[in-house]
Amino acid sequence: MNTLILRTIVPLLTGLMVIYSIVVLLAGHNDPGGGFIGGLIAASAFALYGIACGVAPVRRALYFHPVSIAAFGMLLSALSGVISLYKGVPFLTGLWWFPEIAKGVEVPLSTPLMFDIGVWLVVVGSLVTIALALEEKE
Amino acid sequence: MIGYLVLTPFLAALLAPVLVFLLGHRASWILALVPGYLLYRFFDFVPAVAKGETVLQSHEWLSGFGINYSFMIDGLSLTFAFLILGIGFFIVIYAGGYLKGHQHLGRFLAVLLAFMGSMLGLVVSDNLITLFVFWELTSITSFLLIGFDNEREASRRAALQALIITGLGGLVMLAGFTLIGLVGGTFELSELLSKGDVIKEHGLYSLMFWLVMAGAFTKSAQVPFHSWLPNAMEAPTPVSAYLHSATMVKAGVFLLMRTYPMLGETELWETVLPLFGGATLLVGTVLAVRDKDMKLMLAYTTVASLGLLVLMLGVGGERAIEGAVLYLIAHSFFKGALFMVVGTVDHEAGTRQIDKLSGLRSAMPITALAAALAALSMCGLPPFIGFLAKESIYNSLTHGGLHEWTIAIVAIVGNALMFGVAASIAIRPFMGKWVDPPKAVHEGPVMLFLGPLVLSITGLVTALFALQFMQMNFFSPMVSAVAGKEITLDLHLWHGINPALILSVVTVGLGIGVFVFTNELKKIFDKVLNFINWGPDKGFDQAICFLTWFAGHFTRILQTGEIRTYMRITFLITALTLLIPMYKLNIWPNMPSFPKLSLWEIGVFVILVIGILQVVFARTRLTAIISLGIQGFSVALIFMLFGAPDLSFTQFMVETLSVVIIALVLTRLQLMKQDRRSVPSLIFDGLVAISVGVGMGALLMNITQMPLDLRLSEFFSTYSAAIAHGRNIVNVILVDFRAIDTLGEITVVLITGVSALALIRVKAIPEKKTKTTKGSPALKETS
Amino acid sequence: MESYLSILVGLYFAGSVYLLLSQSLVRILIGIALLGNGVNLLIFTSGRITRGVPPIIEKGAKVAEASIANPLPQALILTAIVISFALFAFVLVLSYRAYQEIGTDDTAKMRIAEPVEPSHLPKGY
């Protein structure tokens, strides 16, 4: 699909979609969204980018190999469970911190968040792997 | 302590290869110390056993199941232990001489010692299950030893045959043991033996009997299971002498003796055992006379002797047991010795065909002497232990009616034929004119003649000088143990002229006749057997061939290799499991209510139905892709309409990605315009598909008409915000409440990604073509 | 409401089974995709259907309203969608590679593992 319009617009679109997917990921705990949905959005973005501009730019943009990204996500999710072990609670128990970065502004950090980011990375990594592998075989 | 003694040979087996590596064949002198030492330790039990005591020792194993590593030493097991260790001592030495310089001597000695340990464990076991374990261990070690020369097909076949026959028999026996254990309430033999009446009067007695007999008869090579024993002669001679004449094949007889107080002296026992034993005796001797290979001749006489032992146990009573016990001991001595003699002749002269050997006495005087002494014992001539044994046997048979006399005639015929074979083996190769054998012959080294000489002399000394001692310490306790009551023997070489002596004389006379007319007999037997031209050995081959044929074809029926057949079977059964219970139990769903739908709901449903139908009947790939997308997005709309925004978003994204990758694949993979289905298969597939659809739909209606347990959902709704700090309950379930499930699910996703990558990459390596085109597809595309 | 969806699920199953019984690889793939959707709808329906209210707790509230949709099947389906998609993608790649290697999409001819000619059975030992 070697059209000029697509090639011009898709990099921009990909960037927007990835940002949106991160928003969906972070909003997921309270509003519709989460790691799975976010991951799918980001994966579609990269797949689209691959179709429009070829595989090589996508690989450059990702910097890491998609399988490594997925594996790192897996590690992150598993580690989020290990943290609770150090606190003396069962594996994968959710832990929360509410550090105050400015007066009256609390940033909720938690192991479920870390876990969800891991999910996001696994979904993005795995699906981009498959999509790129198929796109590459022209 | 007994447990550790039993384990010693296994430990020595681990050492054997190392010792052989260091010392060569001389290592067998050191390894022979193991049975020697054990022999010394077992002497500790002699005084107690002679007094009629039973030594019991137990280590807990699976005591919850009544299975213990427990041991019993009484007259029976002690005598067997002495035979195993005593003969084993000489066999280990003999093996070193026989396989001198063989590259696998270490392995051979290791398995031989492991066998010794298993056999020892078998005879001293008190627990039926432990006994079974050792029993199968002897089958396995025997398999390894018969197949020692594993590069020859005959050897492999013989090993496999022995393993299959004795192993299967053992498994059947295990069923019998289990049954006995359940009926008797314990697996400990020492307790079971006193409960003989409980078992004999139980309704399942005959079943237990036959199951145990299956083990005993296969192991002790009774007709028609005898064919594995002559075939086992493929093994090196030390194995034949040790396992297949002196010890392992007697395990079956041992089992009969052990269980005699429990299962014996019933009508069934006294009918079945003489029948099998007598048939085995006659078949064995006839085949022995017919053969020319001295090792095979001995093997067949072993079969015959085992038959005689079973026959005597079947007769029952103190005298018959006495005969069986004496014959068993005598047989171990003379047959072990004769096997080793034949092995030595084979080793030194290069052949063991009886018609190619003659006049060896001058070249191998010591071997000739050992052969003569052993053969005299086998012939049952005084003053050898063989004579004592035969006298006892005849003695027990001359005190009864017609039944006993019939058995006596069978025994006389068998013994006479064995006499002929024994005489042939002792006389033909050694006496007569000198004939040049294939190898320059000379006396074997000490390692080779020590064993046969000592064993054959033992047969003489026992009867002549040590009768009182043996009688008190071994024979009487053993007979008592078998009969299950205190019996004191009174054996003498000379009893005066009695019917038994007369029968002995008749046997000797007939035996000389057999020896003289051996060639004529051979011809007659040959004719008869050639006429029959079928035996259990052939039968075994046919059974194995049938089994492989059957397995092959059966597999072919089940596994056609067509995915369509598998799918059809799977879904047909799915449909039946859905519909048959509903039909049988009459639990069809009630007529559901159809509430009024809003306009957009109707719209979504209609689009969805059209989408599905389009997908199913698509004729071009474009239609297929588009309609697949339509139905997917419609599902997303349904999720949206019914309160599942998360699902809706996910479904939208998934459908988008699906369409993308399907399009990527389908640009290269053609969709056939015509679905290759004939009309009958179209109807069949359609019916199966509709049945599954109706079944699933009805199931779902049924489910939705039943009350729903909402406790879990309520729990999540209640605590999601309160303790997990999240308002999106679905997401909280995923990342917090059920996070470990999600962890598993992302693992699946990761694995599919990695495997898809591997699948794509796997071809690129061997084929150069793809490598060159693969160069930089991206650049090509953008350029 | 559930009655409509039950019929729909039945239709999904019938269609996908019909496709799965085909001899053409591509139709089997489409059948798998269809089956995934059917199963998801099955789980969704068996958790009962509510119009409109998503399982999200109001801002500031601690406990959800009573009328929200059942969140449990949704959590199950959410992962099921992603997994069935991943599986579908994998099967696509697998079929594509098989097609490349064997040169046919007719499953009756894809018989490398189980050839038509009976392999040489051992005749004994």
Short mmCIF file of N, CA, C and O in Angstrom, two decimals, chain B residues 157 540-541 545 548 556 560 563-564 566 592-597 601 608 615 618-619 631 635 641-645 647 650-651 654 658 662 668 670 672 675 677 682 689 693 701 703 706 713 721 727 729 734 745 752 759 763, chain C residues 1-4 6 8 10 12-14 18 20-23 26-27 30 34 37 48-52 54-57 62 70-72 74 78-79 81 83 85-86 88 90 94 96-97 99 101 105 107 111 114-115 122-123 125:
data_model
loop_
_atom_site.label_atom_id
_atom_site.label_comp_id
_atom_site.label_asym_id
_atom_site.label_seq_id
_atom_site.Cartn_x
_atom_site.Cartn_y
_atom_site.Cartn_z
N ARG B 157 15.79 -61.71 20.23
CA ARG B 157 14.48 -62.36 20.22
C ARG B 157 14.31 -63.18 21.49
O ARG B 157 13.27 -63.11 22.16
N PHE B 540 4.45 -68.27 19.62
CA PHE B 540 4.83 -66.98 20.19
C PHE B 540 5.10 -65.97 19.08
O PHE B 540 4.62 -64.84 19.12
N ASP B 541 5.85 -66.43 18.05
CA ASP B 541 6.12 -65.54 16.92
C ASP B 541 4.84 -65.10 16.26
O ASP B 541 4.66 -63.92 15.92
N CYS B 545 3.50 -61.35 15.82
CA CYS B 545 3.19 -60.80 14.50
C CYS B 545 1.75 -60.31 14.46
O CYS B 545 1.46 -59.23 13.94
N THR B 548 1.45 -56.94 16.34
CA THR B 548 1.91 -55.75 15.62
C THR B 548 0.96 -55.45 14.45
O THR B 548 0.66 -54.29 14.19
N ARG B 556 -4.60 -47.43 12.40
CA ARG B 556 -4.98 -46.86 11.11
C ARG B 556 -6.47 -46.53 11.09
O ARG B 556 -6.89 -45.52 10.52
N THR B 560 -6.98 -41.77 10.93
CA THR B 560 -6.98 -41.83 9.48
C THR B 560 -5.99 -40.85 8.89
O THR B 560 -5.62 -40.96 7.74
N ILE B 563 -7.77 -34.61 8.97
CA ILE B 563 -8.25 -33.74 10.04
C ILE B 563 -9.77 -33.69 10.02
O ILE B 563 -10.43 -33.59 11.05
N ARG B 564 -10.33 -33.85 8.81
CA ARG B 564 -11.78 -33.76 8.68
C ARG B 564 -12.48 -34.86 9.48
O ARG B 564 -13.51 -34.62 10.13
N TYR B 566 -11.31 -36.43 12.11
CA TYR B 566 -11.18 -36.13 13.54
C TYR B 566 -12.22 -35.09 13.96
O TYR B 566 -12.89 -35.20 14.99
N PRO B 592 -38.95 -19.49 25.61
CA PRO B 592 -38.47 -18.23 26.19
C PRO B 592 -39.38 -17.07 25.84
O PRO B 592 -40.16 -17.14 24.88
N SER B 593 -39.24 -16.04 26.62
CA SER B 593 -40.00 -14.84 26.31
C SER B 593 -39.16 -13.99 25.37
O SER B 593 -37.94 -13.96 25.46
N PHE B 594 -39.83 -13.31 24.44
CA PHE B 594 -39.10 -12.44 23.52
C PHE B 594 -39.52 -11.00 23.76
O PHE B 594 -40.50 -10.53 23.19
N PRO B 595 -38.79 -10.31 24.64
CA PRO B 595 -39.17 -8.92 24.93
C PRO B 595 -38.99 -8.06 23.70
O PRO B 595 -38.27 -8.41 22.77
N LYS B 596 -39.68 -6.95 23.74
CA LYS B 596 -39.62 -6.04 22.60
C LYS B 596 -38.24 -5.41 22.50
O LYS B 596 -37.63 -5.02 23.49
N LEU B 597 -37.70 -5.39 21.29
CA LEU B 597 -36.37 -4.84 21.10
C LEU B 597 -36.46 -3.39 20.61
O LEU B 597 -37.42 -3.02 19.93
N GLU B 601 -31.24 -2.29 18.42
CA GLU B 601 -30.96 -3.68 18.76
C GLU B 601 -31.34 -4.61 17.62
O GLU B 601 -30.58 -5.49 17.22
N LEU B 608 -25.79 -8.80 12.23
CA LEU B 608 -24.96 -9.91 12.72
C LEU B 608 -25.32 -11.21 12.01
O LEU B 608 -24.44 -11.94 11.54
N VAL B 615 -20.30 -15.08 5.99
CA VAL B 615 -19.01 -15.72 6.24
C VAL B 615 -19.08 -17.18 5.86
O VAL B 615 -18.21 -17.72 5.18
N ALA B 618 -19.32 -17.71 2.05
CA ALA B 618 -18.48 -16.83 1.22
C ALA B 618 -17.83 -17.64 0.10
O ALA B 618 -17.39 -18.76 0.30
N ARG B 619 -17.78 -17.05 -1.10
CA ARG B 619 -17.15 -17.73 -2.22
C ARG B 619 -15.84 -17.06 -2.64
O ARG B 619 -15.02 -17.64 -3.29
N GLN B 631 -19.40 -9.15 11.18
CA GLN B 631 -19.93 -9.85 12.35
C GLN B 631 -19.14 -9.48 13.61
O GLN B 631 -19.69 -9.34 14.68
N VAL B 635 -20.59 -7.75 17.03
CA VAL B 635 -20.43 -8.26 18.39
C VAL B 635 -19.98 -7.14 19.31
O VAL B 635 -20.47 -6.99 20.44
N LEU B 641 -24.00 -2.18 23.68
CA LEU B 641 -25.41 -2.00 24.04
C LEU B 641 -25.73 -2.58 25.40
O LEU B 641 -26.60 -2.08 26.11
N PHE B 642 -25.04 -3.64 25.78
CA PHE B 642 -25.41 -4.31 27.03
C PHE B 642 -24.41 -4.10 28.14
O PHE B 642 -24.09 -5.00 28.92
N GLY B 643 -23.87 -2.91 28.21
CA GLY B 643 -23.13 -2.51 29.39
C GLY B 643 -21.73 -3.09 29.52
O GLY B 643 -21.30 -3.41 30.61
N ALA B 644 -21.04 -3.25 28.42
CA ALA B 644 -19.67 -3.75 28.53
C ALA B 644 -18.74 -2.94 27.66
O ALA B 644 -18.28 -3.40 26.62
N PRO B 645 -18.48 -1.68 28.04
CA PRO B 645 -17.65 -0.81 27.17
C PRO B 645 -16.23 -1.36 27.00
O PRO B 645 -15.66 -1.26 25.93
N LEU B 647 -15.26 -4.48 26.89
CA LEU B 647 -15.29 -5.54 25.90
C LEU B 647 -15.46 -4.96 24.51
O LEU B 647 -14.85 -5.40 23.55
N THR B 650 -12.23 -3.53 23.23
CA THR B 650 -11.30 -4.61 22.93
C THR B 650 -11.70 -5.29 21.64
O THR B 650 -10.87 -5.55 20.76
N GLN B 651 -13.01 -5.57 21.52
CA GLN B 651 -13.48 -6.27 20.35
C GLN B 651 -13.23 -5.44 19.08
O GLN B 651 -12.79 -5.98 18.07
N VAL B 654 -9.55 -5.71 18.29
CA VAL B 654 -9.20 -7.04 17.83
C VAL B 654 -9.68 -7.27 16.42
O VAL B 654 -8.97 -7.80 15.57
N SER B 658 -7.51 -8.17 13.32
CA SER B 658 -7.80 -9.42 12.63
C SER B 658 -7.90 -9.19 11.14
O SER B 658 -7.30 -9.91 10.34
N ILE B 662 -5.53 -10.99 8.54
CA ILE B 662 -6.14 -11.93 7.60
C ILE B 662 -5.89 -11.47 6.18
O ILE B 662 -5.54 -12.24 5.29
N ARG B 668 -1.89 -14.09 0.02
CA ARG B 668 -1.00 -15.14 -0.48
C ARG B 668 -1.66 -16.51 -0.49
O ARG B 668 -1.19 -17.42 -1.12
N GLN B 670 -4.90 -18.69 -1.37
CA GLN B 670 -6.15 -18.64 -2.12
C GLN B 670 -7.32 -19.24 -1.34
O GLN B 670 -7.16 -20.24 -0.66
N MET B 672 -10.52 -21.25 -1.97
CA MET B 672 -11.12 -21.99 -3.07
C MET B 672 -12.54 -21.50 -3.30
O MET B 672 -13.31 -21.31 -2.35
N ASP B 675 -16.26 -25.02 -2.19
CA ASP B 675 -15.96 -25.78 -0.99
C ASP B 675 -16.02 -27.26 -1.40
O ASP B 675 -17.04 -27.72 -1.88
N ARG B 677 -16.99 -30.27 -1.19
CA ARG B 677 -17.86 -31.18 -0.44
C ARG B 677 -18.79 -31.88 -1.40
O ARG B 677 -19.42 -31.23 -2.24
N LEU B 682 -22.00 -32.88 2.46
CA LEU B 682 -22.65 -31.59 2.71
C LEU B 682 -23.82 -31.77 3.67
O LEU B 682 -23.96 -31.03 4.65
N ALA B 689 -23.48 -29.66 12.09
CA ALA B 689 -23.36 -28.26 12.48
C ALA B 689 -24.65 -27.76 13.10
O ALA B 689 -24.63 -27.10 14.16
N GLY B 693 -25.28 -26.43 16.87
CA GLY B 693 -25.86 -25.12 17.09
C GLY B 693 -27.10 -25.18 17.96
O GLY B 693 -27.22 -24.44 18.95
N MET B 701 -30.01 -21.42 26.71
CA MET B 701 -31.34 -21.04 27.19
C MET B 701 -31.63 -21.69 28.53
O MET B 701 -32.14 -21.06 29.45
N ILE B 703 -29.48 -22.59 30.71
CA ILE B 703 -28.68 -21.95 31.75
C ILE B 703 -29.31 -20.63 32.18
O ILE B 703 -29.45 -20.35 33.36
N MET B 706 -32.15 -20.79 34.55
CA MET B 706 -31.91 -21.27 35.92
C MET B 706 -31.44 -20.10 36.79
O MET B 706 -30.93 -19.11 36.26
N SER B 713 -19.83 -12.02 41.89
CA SER B 713 -19.92 -10.72 41.26
C SER B 713 -20.19 -9.64 42.30
O SER B 713 -19.62 -8.54 42.25
N ALA B 721 -13.82 -0.83 44.86
CA ALA B 721 -13.36 0.52 45.20
C ALA B 721 -12.81 0.56 46.62
O ALA B 721 -11.83 1.25 46.91
N ARG B 727 -12.33 1.91 40.32
CA ARG B 727 -13.76 1.99 40.10
C ARG B 727 -14.21 1.14 38.92
O ARG B 727 -15.37 0.79 38.81
N ILE B 729 -14.64 -2.10 37.70
CA ILE B 729 -14.59 -3.41 38.36
C ILE B 729 -13.91 -4.47 37.48
O ILE B 729 -13.13 -5.28 37.95
N LEU B 734 -9.20 -7.98 36.75
CA LEU B 734 -8.09 -8.47 35.92
C LEU B 734 -6.73 -8.26 36.55
O LEU B 734 -5.88 -9.14 36.50
N GLU B 745 -2.57 -15.71 31.40
CA GLU B 745 -3.07 -15.38 30.07
C GLU B 745 -2.06 -14.59 29.26
O GLU B 745 -1.90 -14.84 28.06
N THR B 752 2.37 -17.36 22.02
CA THR B 752 1.92 -17.36 20.63
C THR B 752 2.79 -16.42 19.80
O THR B 752 3.13 -16.74 18.66
N LEU B 759 7.96 -19.81 13.72
CA LEU B 759 7.41 -20.46 12.53
C LEU B 759 7.82 -19.74 11.26
O LEU B 759 8.17 -20.35 10.26
N LYS B 763 12.05 -21.40 8.26
CA LYS B 763 12.41 -21.80 6.91
C LYS B 763 13.60 -21.00 6.38
O LYS B 763 14.39 -21.52 5.59
N MET C 1 -34.43 -11.07 26.84
CA MET C 1 -33.23 -10.61 26.11
C MET C 1 -32.29 -11.78 25.81
O MET C 1 -31.75 -11.93 24.73
N GLU C 2 -32.10 -12.61 26.87
CA GLU C 2 -31.16 -13.74 26.72
C GLU C 2 -31.59 -14.67 25.60
O GLU C 2 -30.76 -15.30 24.97
N SER C 3 -32.93 -14.75 25.37
CA SER C 3 -33.40 -15.70 24.36
C SER C 3 -32.87 -15.35 22.98
O SER C 3 -32.42 -16.23 22.25
N TYR C 4 -32.86 -14.05 22.66
CA TYR C 4 -32.32 -13.65 21.36
C TYR C 4 -30.86 -14.06 21.23
O TYR C 4 -30.42 -14.62 20.23
N SER C 6 -29.29 -16.33 22.86
CA SER C 6 -29.11 -17.76 22.80
C SER C 6 -29.23 -18.26 21.37
O SER C 6 -28.42 -19.08 20.91
N LEU C 8 -28.71 -16.54 18.75
CA LEU C 8 -27.55 -16.02 18.04
C LEU C 8 -26.33 -16.92 18.28
O LEU C 8 -25.58 -17.26 17.35
N GLY C 10 -26.39 -20.06 19.10
CA GLY C 10 -26.59 -21.30 18.36
C GLY C 10 -26.20 -21.13 16.91
O GLY C 10 -25.52 -21.99 16.33
N TYR C 12 -24.06 -18.98 15.71
CA TYR C 12 -22.61 -18.88 15.67
C TYR C 12 -21.97 -20.27 15.66
O TYR C 12 -21.08 -20.59 14.87
N PHE C 13 -22.44 -21.12 16.58
CA PHE C 13 -21.85 -22.46 16.68
C PHE C 13 -22.09 -23.26 15.42
O PHE C 13 -21.18 -23.89 14.89
N ALA C 14 -23.34 -23.22 14.92
CA ALA C 14 -23.65 -24.00 13.72
C ALA C 14 -22.75 -23.55 12.57
O ALA C 14 -22.13 -24.38 11.89
N TYR C 18 -19.76 -25.80 10.86
CA TYR C 18 -19.85 -26.12 9.44
C TYR C 18 -18.55 -25.75 8.72
O TYR C 18 -18.03 -26.51 7.91
N LEU C 20 -15.59 -25.44 10.17
CA LEU C 20 -14.49 -26.27 10.68
C LEU C 20 -14.48 -27.64 10.02
O LEU C 20 -13.43 -28.28 9.92
N LEU C 21 -15.65 -28.11 9.59
CA LEU C 21 -15.71 -29.42 8.95
C LEU C 21 -15.27 -29.37 7.50
O LEU C 21 -15.24 -30.39 6.82
N SER C 22 -14.91 -28.21 7.04
CA SER C 22 -14.51 -28.09 5.64
C SER C 22 -13.14 -28.71 5.42
O SER C 22 -12.39 -28.98 6.35
N GLN C 23 -12.82 -28.92 4.15
CA GLN C 23 -11.53 -29.50 3.84
C GLN C 23 -10.54 -28.41 3.45
O GLN C 23 -9.38 -28.67 3.23
N VAL C 26 -8.46 -22.41 4.65
CA VAL C 26 -8.88 -21.04 4.91
C VAL C 26 -10.24 -21.02 5.59
O VAL C 26 -10.48 -20.26 6.54
N ARG C 27 -11.13 -21.92 5.14
CA ARG C 27 -12.47 -21.97 5.77
C ARG C 27 -12.34 -22.40 7.23
O ARG C 27 -13.06 -21.90 8.09
N ILE C 30 -11.36 -19.36 9.20
CA ILE C 30 -12.50 -18.46 9.43
C ILE C 30 -13.43 -19.07 10.49
O ILE C 30 -13.95 -18.37 11.36
N LEU C 34 -14.75 -17.38 13.98
CA LEU C 34 -16.18 -17.31 14.28
C LEU C 34 -16.49 -17.97 15.63
O LEU C 34 -17.25 -17.45 16.45
N ASN C 37 -15.80 -15.80 18.69
CA ASN C 37 -16.86 -14.83 18.98
C ASN C 37 -18.07 -15.51 19.59
O ASN C 37 -18.69 -14.99 20.53
N ARG C 48 -26.03 -13.20 32.29
CA ARG C 48 -27.24 -12.36 32.22
C ARG C 48 -26.93 -11.00 31.61
O ARG C 48 -25.85 -10.45 31.73
N ILE C 49 -27.94 -10.50 30.98
CA ILE C 49 -27.80 -9.28 30.19
C ILE C 49 -28.51 -8.13 30.89
O ILE C 49 -29.63 -8.28 31.38
N THR C 50 -27.82 -7.01 30.97
CA THR C 50 -28.48 -5.78 31.44
C THR C 50 -28.27 -4.72 30.39
O THR C 50 -27.20 -4.63 29.81
N ARG C 51 -29.29 -3.93 30.18
CA ARG C 51 -29.13 -2.89 29.17
C ARG C 51 -28.39 -1.71 29.76
O ARG C 51 -28.75 -1.19 30.80
N GLY C 52 -27.30 -1.37 29.12
CA GLY C 52 -26.75 -0.05 29.38
C GLY C 52 -25.75 0.19 30.48
O GLY C 52 -24.73 0.77 30.23
N PRO C 54 -22.70 0.12 32.63
CA PRO C 54 -21.42 -0.58 32.72
C PRO C 54 -21.00 -0.81 34.17
O PRO C 54 -21.41 -0.07 35.06
N PRO C 55 -20.21 -1.81 34.42
CA PRO C 55 -19.80 -2.14 35.80
C PRO C 55 -18.72 -1.19 36.31
O PRO C 55 -17.58 -1.59 36.54
N ILE C 56 -19.09 0.06 36.42
CA ILE C 56 -18.14 1.05 36.92
C ILE C 56 -18.77 1.78 38.08
O ILE C 56 -19.93 2.20 38.01
N ILE C 57 -18.02 1.92 39.16
CA ILE C 57 -18.57 2.55 40.36
C ILE C 57 -18.55 4.07 40.19
O ILE C 57 -17.58 4.63 39.67
N LYS C 62 -18.51 4.32 47.17
CA LYS C 62 -17.66 3.20 47.56
C LYS C 62 -18.16 1.90 46.95
O LYS C 62 -17.40 0.98 46.67
N ASN C 70 -23.14 -7.47 35.07
CA ASN C 70 -22.32 -8.44 35.80
C ASN C 70 -20.85 -8.33 35.37
O ASN C 70 -20.52 -8.56 34.21
N PRO C 71 -19.97 -7.93 36.29
CA PRO C 71 -18.58 -7.69 35.86
C PRO C 71 -17.77 -8.98 35.63
O PRO C 71 -16.81 -8.98 34.88
N LEU C 72 -18.17 -10.06 36.27
CA LEU C 72 -17.34 -11.27 36.23
C LEU C 72 -17.20 -11.85 34.82
O LEU C 72 -16.09 -12.05 34.34
N GLN C 74 -17.49 -10.35 32.13
CA GLN C 74 -16.75 -9.39 31.31
C GLN C 74 -15.25 -9.53 31.48
O GLN C 74 -14.49 -9.46 30.52
N LEU C 78 -12.84 -10.52 28.46
CA LEU C 78 -11.80 -9.58 28.03
C LEU C 78 -10.51 -10.33 27.72
O LEU C 78 -9.89 -10.15 26.67
N THR C 79 -10.10 -11.20 28.63
CA THR C 79 -8.88 -11.96 28.36
C THR C 79 -9.13 -12.97 27.25
O THR C 79 -8.26 -13.23 26.44
N ILE C 81 -10.96 -12.67 24.65
CA ILE C 81 -10.87 -12.03 23.33
C ILE C 81 -9.39 -11.95 22.90
O ILE C 81 -9.02 -12.32 21.80
N ILE C 83 -6.80 -13.60 24.05
CA ILE C 83 -6.16 -14.89 23.83
C ILE C 83 -6.64 -15.52 22.54
O ILE C 83 -5.86 -16.06 21.77
N PHE C 85 -7.65 -14.11 19.99
CA PHE C 85 -7.04 -13.41 18.87
C PHE C 85 -5.58 -13.85 18.69
O PHE C 85 -5.14 -14.11 17.56
N ALA C 86 -4.86 -13.95 19.79
CA ALA C 86 -3.46 -14.38 19.69
C ALA C 86 -3.39 -15.78 19.09
O ALA C 86 -2.57 -16.06 18.20
N PHE C 88 -5.61 -17.16 17.17
CA PHE C 88 -6.02 -17.07 15.78
C PHE C 88 -4.85 -16.61 14.91
O PHE C 88 -4.59 -17.17 13.84
N PHE C 90 -1.74 -16.98 15.56
CA PHE C 90 -0.77 -18.07 15.50
C PHE C 90 -1.21 -19.12 14.47
O PHE C 90 -0.41 -19.57 13.64
N LEU C 94 0.62 -20.42 11.17
CA LEU C 94 0.89 -21.85 11.00
C LEU C 94 0.36 -22.34 9.66
O LEU C 94 1.06 -23.01 8.90
N TYR C 96 -0.37 -20.61 7.03
CA TYR C 96 0.33 -19.96 5.94
C TYR C 96 1.65 -20.68 5.67
O TYR C 96 1.99 -20.98 4.52
N ARG C 97 2.36 -20.99 6.75
CA ARG C 97 3.64 -21.68 6.59
C ARG C 97 3.42 -23.09 6.03
O ARG C 97 4.17 -23.53 5.16
N TYR C 99 1.00 -24.03 4.17
CA TYR C 99 0.65 -23.86 2.76
C TYR C 99 1.90 -23.64 1.92
O TYR C 99 2.07 -24.21 0.86
N GLU C 101 4.92 -24.66 2.58
CA GLU C 101 5.78 -25.84 2.53
C GLU C 101 5.15 -26.95 1.71
O GLU C 101 5.83 -27.63 0.96
N ASP C 105 -3.88 -26.11 0.22
CA ASP C 105 -4.66 -25.76 1.40
C ASP C 105 -5.76 -26.80 1.60
O ASP C 105 -6.71 -26.57 2.33
N THR C 107 -6.87 -29.96 3.32
CA THR C 107 -6.37 -30.71 4.48
C THR C 107 -6.25 -32.20 4.18
O THR C 107 -5.47 -32.91 4.79
N ARG C 111 -0.60 -34.48 4.57
CA ARG C 111 -0.48 -35.74 5.31
C ARG C 111 0.98 -36.11 5.51
O ARG C 111 1.39 -37.24 5.31
N GLU C 114 1.04 -38.13 8.90
CA GLU C 114 0.33 -39.40 8.84
C GLU C 114 0.11 -39.78 7.38
O GLU C 114 -0.96 -39.56 6.82
N PRO C 115 1.13 -40.32 6.73
CA PRO C 115 1.04 -40.58 5.30
C PRO C 115 -0.02 -41.62 4.98
O PRO C 115 -0.39 -42.45 5.81
N PRO C 122 6.80 -52.93 12.22
CA PRO C 122 7.77 -53.96 12.58
C PRO C 122 7.11 -55.33 12.49
O PRO C 122 5.96 -55.51 12.86
N LYS C 123 7.84 -56.28 11.95
CA LYS C 123 7.27 -57.60 11.74
C LYS C 123 7.56 -58.53 12.92
O LYS C 123 7.45 -59.73 12.81
N TYR C 125 10.49 -58.49 16.02
CA TYR C 125 11.39 -57.94 17.04
C TYR C 125 12.05 -56.66 16.60
O TYR C 125 13.11 -56.53 16.23
#
